Short mmCIF file of C-alpha atoms in Angstrom, two decimals:
data_model
loop_
_atom_site.label_atom_id
_atom_site.label_comp_id
_atom_site.label_asym_id
_atom_site.label_seq_id
_atom_site.Cartn_x
_atom_site.Cartn_y
_atom_site.Cartn_z
CA MET A 124 14.16 -10.18 -18.76
CA ASP A 125 14.68 -13.58 -17.10
CA LYS A 126 12.52 -12.71 -14.07
CA PRO A 127 9.55 -10.61 -15.27
CA ILE A 128 7.03 -9.76 -12.55
CA LEU A 129 3.62 -8.22 -13.23
CA ILE A 130 2.93 -5.25 -10.95
CA THR A 131 -0.71 -4.15 -11.08
CA GLY A 132 -0.98 -0.56 -9.87
CA GLY A 133 2.78 -0.27 -10.30
CA ALA A 134 2.67 3.49 -10.94
CA GLY A 135 0.95 4.10 -7.62
CA TYR A 136 2.49 5.07 -4.31
CA ILE A 137 3.49 1.67 -2.96
CA GLY A 138 3.76 0.11 -6.40
CA SER A 139 6.37 2.60 -7.67
CA HIS A 140 8.64 2.03 -4.67
CA THR A 141 8.24 -1.73 -5.08
CA VAL A 142 9.25 -1.48 -8.74
CA VAL A 143 12.53 0.09 -7.60
CA ALA A 144 13.07 -2.53 -4.88
CA LEU A 145 12.42 -5.37 -7.35
CA VAL A 146 14.97 -4.10 -9.87
CA GLN A 147 17.56 -3.82 -7.12
CA GLN A 148 17.07 -7.56 -6.52
CA GLY A 149 17.34 -8.58 -10.17
CA TYR A 150 13.67 -8.71 -11.18
CA TYR A 151 12.16 -7.13 -14.29
CA PRO A 152 8.93 -5.30 -13.37
CA VAL A 153 6.09 -4.89 -15.86
CA ILE A 154 3.53 -2.26 -14.83
CA ALA A 155 -0.23 -2.42 -15.48
CA ASP A 156 -1.97 0.74 -14.28
CA ASP A 157 -4.92 2.84 -15.46
CA PHE A 158 -3.55 5.96 -13.72
CA ARG A 159 -6.77 6.70 -11.85
CA ASN A 160 -4.79 7.08 -8.62
CA SER A 161 -1.38 8.00 -10.00
CA TYR A 162 0.45 10.42 -12.25
CA ARG A 163 2.61 9.52 -15.24
CA LYS A 164 5.27 11.79 -13.76
CA VAL A 165 6.21 9.02 -11.33
CA LEU A 166 7.63 7.06 -14.28
CA ASP A 167 10.36 9.71 -14.66
CA GLY A 168 11.47 9.17 -11.08
CA ILE A 169 11.40 5.39 -11.48
CA LYS A 170 13.50 5.63 -14.64
CA GLU A 171 16.08 7.81 -12.91
CA LEU A 172 16.35 5.42 -9.98
CA ILE A 173 16.56 2.13 -11.92
CA GLY A 174 18.30 3.31 -15.10
CA PHE A 175 15.64 2.30 -17.60
CA GLU A 176 11.91 2.71 -18.25
CA PRO A 177 10.01 -0.47 -17.43
CA PRO A 178 7.16 -1.60 -19.70
CA VAL A 179 3.94 0.22 -18.80
CA PHE A 180 0.46 -0.82 -19.96
CA GLU A 181 -2.31 1.69 -19.35
CA ILE A 182 -5.24 -0.63 -18.72
CA ASP A 183 -8.02 -1.27 -16.24
CA ILE A 184 -7.35 -4.75 -14.88
CA CYS A 185 -11.10 -5.34 -14.66
CA ASP A 186 -10.92 -5.51 -18.47
CA GLN A 187 -9.79 -9.11 -18.71
CA LYS A 188 -9.37 -9.07 -22.50
CA GLU A 189 -6.98 -6.12 -22.35
CA LEU A 190 -5.11 -7.65 -19.43
CA GLU A 191 -4.72 -10.94 -21.28
CA LEU A 192 -2.73 -9.16 -24.00
CA VAL A 193 -0.14 -8.28 -21.35
CA PHE A 194 0.06 -11.89 -20.16
CA GLU A 195 0.67 -12.99 -23.74
CA LYS A 196 3.73 -10.72 -24.06
CA PHE A 197 5.71 -11.94 -21.04
CA ASP A 198 6.55 -15.19 -19.29
CA PHE A 199 5.73 -13.87 -15.82
CA LYS A 200 7.38 -15.52 -12.84
CA GLY A 201 5.02 -13.87 -10.38
CA ILE A 202 2.39 -11.23 -9.75
CA ILE A 203 2.24 -8.46 -7.17
CA HIS A 204 -1.30 -7.12 -7.05
CA PHE A 205 -1.71 -3.53 -5.83
CA ALA A 206 -4.38 -2.11 -8.15
CA ALA A 207 -7.40 -1.11 -6.05
CA ASP A 208 -9.34 1.86 -4.74
CA LYS A 209 -8.07 2.50 -1.23
CA ALA A 210 -9.73 5.37 0.67
CA VAL A 211 -11.72 4.27 3.72
CA GLY A 212 -13.94 7.37 3.80
CA GLU A 213 -14.69 7.29 0.08
CA SER A 214 -15.60 3.60 0.29
CA VAL A 215 -18.29 4.42 2.85
CA GLN A 216 -19.78 6.96 0.42
CA HIS A 217 -19.30 4.92 -2.77
CA PRO A 218 -19.34 1.23 -1.84
CA LEU A 219 -20.26 -0.10 -5.29
CA LYS A 220 -17.19 1.52 -6.82
CA TYR A 221 -15.03 -0.38 -4.34
CA TYR A 222 -16.78 -3.72 -4.77
CA HIS A 223 -16.62 -3.44 -8.56
CA ASN A 224 -12.96 -2.43 -8.82
CA ASN A 225 -11.32 -4.21 -5.91
CA ILE A 226 -13.11 -7.54 -6.20
CA GLY A 227 -13.70 -7.51 -9.96
CA GLY A 228 -10.05 -6.69 -10.63
CA LEU A 229 -8.83 -9.53 -8.44
CA VAL A 230 -11.14 -12.07 -10.11
CA SER A 231 -10.01 -10.91 -13.56
CA LEU A 232 -6.35 -11.21 -12.54
CA LEU A 233 -6.72 -14.67 -10.98
CA SER A 234 -8.55 -15.99 -14.03
CA LEU A 235 -5.52 -15.13 -16.14
CA ALA A 236 -3.02 -16.33 -13.54
CA GLN A 237 -4.78 -19.68 -13.67
CA LYS A 238 -4.87 -19.76 -17.48
CA PHE A 239 -1.17 -18.84 -17.83
CA LYS A 240 -0.07 -20.83 -14.76
CA ILE A 241 1.51 -17.89 -12.91
CA GLU A 242 1.68 -19.56 -9.52
CA ASN A 243 3.46 -16.97 -7.34
CA ILE A 244 1.11 -14.22 -6.14
CA VAL A 245 1.62 -11.45 -3.57
CA PHE A 246 -1.61 -9.67 -2.64
CA SER A 247 -1.86 -6.14 -1.28
CA SER A 248 -4.14 -6.62 1.70
CA SER A 249 -4.67 -4.32 4.68
CA CYS A 250 -4.87 -4.12 8.45
CA THR A 251 -8.48 -3.00 7.90
CA VAL A 252 -9.35 -6.73 7.76
CA TYR A 253 -9.00 -6.71 11.56
CA GLY A 254 -11.86 -4.23 11.98
CA GLU A 255 -12.78 -3.21 15.53
CA ILE A 256 -10.99 -6.01 17.35
CA SER A 257 -8.10 -3.89 18.55
CA SER A 258 -8.25 -1.85 21.71
CA ASN A 259 -4.94 -0.05 22.16
CA ARG A 260 -3.00 -3.23 21.49
CA GLU A 261 -1.06 -4.92 18.73
CA VAL A 262 -2.81 -7.41 16.47
CA LYS A 263 -1.63 -10.79 15.27
CA GLU A 264 -2.51 -12.49 12.00
CA GLU A 265 -4.99 -14.81 13.71
CA ASP A 266 -6.88 -11.88 15.27
CA THR A 267 -9.50 -11.63 12.52
CA GLY A 268 -13.24 -11.60 13.08
CA GLY A 269 -13.83 -8.07 14.29
CA HIS A 270 -16.54 -5.85 12.84
CA LEU A 271 -15.32 -4.39 9.54
CA ASN A 272 -15.78 -0.63 9.55
CA SER A 273 -15.74 0.16 5.84
CA PRO A 274 -16.49 -1.29 2.41
CA TYR A 275 -12.78 -0.90 1.65
CA GLY A 276 -11.95 -3.23 4.54
CA VAL A 277 -14.64 -5.65 3.41
CA THR A 278 -13.14 -5.79 -0.10
CA LYS A 279 -9.73 -6.66 1.33
CA TRP A 280 -11.26 -9.34 3.56
CA ILE A 281 -13.23 -10.78 0.64
CA GLY A 282 -10.08 -10.61 -1.49
CA GLU A 283 -8.25 -12.80 1.01
CA GLN A 284 -11.17 -15.27 1.05
CA ILE A 285 -11.20 -15.42 -2.75
CA LEU A 286 -7.47 -16.12 -2.78
CA GLN A 287 -7.84 -18.81 -0.14
CA ASP A 288 -10.61 -20.56 -2.07
CA PHE A 289 -8.68 -20.17 -5.31
CA GLN A 290 -5.58 -21.74 -3.76
CA VAL A 291 -7.57 -24.72 -2.43
CA ALA A 292 -8.93 -25.30 -5.93
CA ASN A 293 -5.44 -24.79 -7.44
CA PRO A 294 -3.10 -26.34 -4.86
CA GLU A 295 0.05 -25.63 -6.86
CA PHE A 296 -0.41 -21.87 -6.34
CA LYS A 297 1.69 -20.07 -3.71
CA ILE A 298 -0.03 -16.97 -2.33
CA ILE A 299 0.89 -14.47 0.36
CA ASN A 300 -1.41 -11.74 1.68
CA LEU A 301 0.55 -8.79 3.01
CA ARG A 302 -1.59 -6.93 5.55
CA TYR A 303 -0.21 -3.40 5.42
CA PHE A 304 -0.49 -1.02 8.26
CA ASN A 305 -0.08 2.71 7.39
CA PRO A 306 2.51 3.46 4.69
CA ILE A 307 4.12 6.89 4.84
CA GLY A 308 7.23 8.63 3.56
CA ALA A 309 8.99 8.68 0.21
CA HIS A 310 12.16 7.39 -1.40
CA PRO A 311 15.16 8.98 0.40
CA SER A 312 16.27 10.46 -2.94
CA GLY A 313 13.11 12.54 -3.13
CA LEU A 314 12.55 11.28 -6.71
CA ILE A 315 9.35 9.33 -6.00
CA GLY A 316 6.78 9.56 -3.24
CA GLU A 317 3.08 9.81 -2.53
CA TYR A 318 1.39 11.83 -5.27
CA PRO A 319 -2.35 11.92 -4.48
CA ILE A 320 -4.91 12.87 -7.09
CA GLY A 321 -6.84 15.90 -5.81
CA ARG A 322 -7.16 16.29 -2.04
CA PRO A 323 -5.07 13.73 -0.16
CA ASN A 324 -6.85 11.00 1.80
CA ASN A 325 -3.81 10.07 3.87
CA LEU A 326 -2.40 11.99 6.81
CA LEU A 327 1.21 12.76 5.87
CA PRO A 328 0.67 14.11 2.34
CA PHE A 329 -2.08 16.33 3.74
CA ILE A 330 0.37 17.58 6.37
CA THR A 331 3.11 18.33 3.83
CA GLN A 332 0.67 19.95 1.38
CA THR A 333 -0.73 22.14 4.16
CA ALA A 334 2.76 23.19 5.23
CA ILE A 335 3.75 24.13 1.70
CA GLY A 336 0.49 25.97 0.96
CA LYS A 337 -1.34 23.56 -1.35
CA GLN A 338 -4.01 22.95 1.30
CA ASP A 339 -5.42 25.61 3.60
CA GLN A 340 -5.77 23.57 6.76
CA LEU A 341 -5.32 20.04 8.06
CA LYS A 342 -8.38 18.49 9.69
CA VAL A 343 -7.84 15.99 12.46
CA PHE A 344 -10.92 13.78 12.65
CA GLY A 345 -11.78 13.16 16.28
CA ASN A 346 -10.14 14.03 19.60
CA ASP A 347 -12.20 11.79 21.87
CA TYR A 348 -10.92 8.34 20.99
CA PRO A 349 -9.87 6.05 23.89
CA THR A 350 -6.16 6.81 23.32
CA PRO A 351 -3.67 8.80 25.41
CA ASP A 352 -4.15 12.06 23.47
CA GLY A 353 -7.62 11.35 22.06
CA THR A 354 -6.48 10.97 18.45
CA CYS A 355 -6.23 7.77 16.42
CA ILE A 356 -3.14 5.63 16.78
CA ARG A 357 -1.66 3.92 13.75
CA ASP A 358 1.38 1.83 12.90
CA TYR A 359 3.16 4.07 10.38
CA ILE A 360 5.60 2.15 8.18
CA HIS A 361 8.06 3.71 5.76
CA VAL A 362 7.04 2.97 2.17
CA CYS A 363 10.55 1.73 1.31
CA ASP A 364 10.38 -0.81 4.13
CA LEU A 365 7.01 -1.90 2.79
CA ALA A 366 8.42 -2.20 -0.74
CA GLU A 367 11.22 -4.42 0.58
CA ALA A 368 8.63 -6.63 2.27
CA HIS A 369 7.19 -7.44 -1.18
CA VAL A 370 10.58 -8.57 -2.44
CA HIS A 371 11.05 -10.75 0.63
CA ALA A 372 7.54 -12.18 0.15
CA LEU A 373 8.32 -13.01 -3.47
CA HIS A 374 11.59 -14.72 -2.45
CA PHE A 375 9.69 -16.69 0.16
CA ILE A 376 7.03 -18.10 -2.16
CA GLU A 377 9.56 -18.72 -4.95
CA GLY A 378 11.50 -20.91 -2.54
CA LYS A 379 8.50 -23.00 -1.50
CA THR A 380 8.26 -26.47 -3.00
CA GLN A 381 4.56 -26.80 -2.23
CA GLY A 382 1.60 -24.52 -2.74
CA GLY A 383 -0.21 -22.75 0.06
CA SER A 384 -1.33 -19.37 1.32
CA GLU A 385 -0.18 -17.16 4.19
CA ALA A 386 -1.27 -13.87 5.71
CA VAL A 387 1.49 -11.66 7.12
CA ASN A 388 1.40 -8.33 8.91
CA VAL A 389 3.70 -5.65 7.53
CA GLY A 390 4.23 -3.00 10.17
CA THR A 391 6.68 -1.72 12.74
CA GLY A 392 4.98 -3.03 15.86
CA ARG A 393 4.73 0.51 17.26
CA GLY A 394 1.79 2.88 17.34
CA THR A 395 2.00 6.65 16.81
CA SER A 396 -0.88 9.07 17.31
CA ILE A 397 -1.93 11.70 14.79
CA LEU A 398 -0.90 14.48 17.16
CA GLU A 399 2.53 12.89 17.57
CA VAL A 400 2.98 12.85 13.78
CA ILE A 401 2.01 16.54 13.61
CA GLN A 402 4.46 17.43 16.37
CA LEU A 403 7.28 15.48 14.71
CA PHE A 404 6.61 17.23 11.40
CA GLU A 405 6.71 20.66 13.03
CA GLU A 406 10.06 19.80 14.66
CA ILE A 407 11.58 18.47 11.42
CA SER A 408 10.28 21.21 9.09
CA GLU A 409 10.53 24.02 11.63
CA LYS A 410 7.17 25.18 10.31
CA PRO A 411 4.00 25.61 12.42
CA LEU A 412 1.13 23.65 10.90
CA ASN A 413 -2.37 25.07 10.48
CA TRP A 414 -4.72 22.36 11.76
CA LYS A 415 -7.93 21.89 13.73
CA PHE A 416 -10.10 19.14 15.14
CA GLU A 417 -13.22 17.96 13.30
CA GLU A 418 -15.86 15.34 14.05
CA ARG A 419 -14.91 11.70 13.79
CA ARG A 420 -14.77 10.22 10.29
CA PRO A 421 -16.91 7.15 9.47
CA GLY A 422 -14.93 3.92 9.21
CA ASP A 423 -11.96 4.83 11.42
CA VAL A 424 -10.88 2.55 14.27
CA ALA A 425 -9.32 4.07 17.38
CA SER A 426 -6.03 2.22 17.53
CA ILE A 427 -4.31 -0.51 15.56
CA TYR A 428 -0.70 -1.58 15.26
CA ALA A 429 1.06 -4.73 14.18
CA ASN A 430 2.60 -7.70 15.79
CA ALA A 431 5.27 -8.11 13.10
CA GLU A 432 6.98 -11.24 14.42
CA LYS A 433 5.64 -13.49 11.66
CA ALA A 434 7.18 -11.28 8.96
CA LYS A 435 10.54 -11.49 10.71
CA LYS A 436 10.45 -15.27 11.11
CA LEU A 437 8.80 -16.24 7.84
CA LEU A 438 10.03 -13.59 5.41
CA ASN A 439 13.28 -12.57 7.15
CA TRP A 440 11.99 -8.99 7.02
CA GLU A 441 11.64 -6.18 9.52
CA ALA A 442 11.22 -2.42 9.30
CA HIS A 443 14.37 -0.29 9.55
CA TYR A 444 13.19 3.29 8.99
CA THR A 445 11.58 5.35 11.76
CA VAL A 446 8.52 7.58 11.60
CA LYS A 447 10.90 10.53 11.78
CA ASP A 448 12.79 9.20 8.74
CA ALA A 449 9.53 8.86 6.84
CA ILE A 450 8.46 12.42 7.65
CA GLU A 451 11.86 13.79 6.60
CA HIS A 452 11.71 11.93 3.28
CA ALA A 453 8.09 12.93 2.62
CA TRP A 454 8.95 16.59 3.26
CA LYS A 455 11.93 16.36 0.87
CA TRP A 456 9.62 14.88 -1.78
CA GLU A 457 7.04 17.65 -1.25
CA ILE A 458 9.70 20.36 -1.56
CA ASN A 459 11.02 18.78 -4.77
CA LEU A 460 7.51 18.69 -6.23
CA ASN A 461 6.95 22.31 -5.30
CA ASN A 462 10.25 23.42 -6.86
CA GLU A 463 9.31 21.76 -10.15
CA ASN A 464 6.00 23.61 -10.43
#
């Protein structure tokens, strides 16, 4: 209880793995989640992995009055902010939902961080803030300014601007924006993993659900991108590596004697195409996958992968798992889920 950390969206995909990583490093996670994008079942897996059930508050963080009750119960040493809507395609169709939740939630959270003087903040940002600047190359943190392809990406960019302005006005605050690339995989134990509500928006859970019969067919959106095989290239990072990055980020800002803000890429530095992911899955599972090409999807960029040198130098962090590891762990998680049903 001496190092309580507020985890908004802590029952979600990345949040749940970060809860486990935090406990392993001596922190006490407190989860705030409204379960719009997560299942309560994940709490069972968390409990089995960490040996106890962390406090969970089922609230919408946009409700500042409800959120304040959580702040009153704990002397938080830091905040890791995940809670947000996150599907690029959905954001194009429902932009107001994304502006309301992603920006409103952040403002609500920062208002309370200011009131309760919680000065260490790690923000879940995204490589979507780079927009269309990449052309089959890695991107560095200073490479911002490209056209943003989706309202989701805009909300992450605005979120970073809000945090920057907030830090200038409150110079004692220490803030780090982690710009994720594409999280995939599951905990190696198979006890927690990606558990999408309804039809998956992300590639790997759609692959595993198709292979196991929950989905009829995988659709690959676009085969005419300017990439070697015509499909989008992404920097796929194992979710456990990403969770560890949050712990390293928290250590980093805790050790700073002065306030400030930083943006840091969290990726592997390597790009993998959608077709390569499909081929790897078929090799690992020994199952042929039912898939077909469809038209391009609005909001997708052709190719983006990280220059991750800043994370290594600043946070003493780098990815250790491979894409193959992530696929193996995601498939184990999917099989476990299927066996329980």
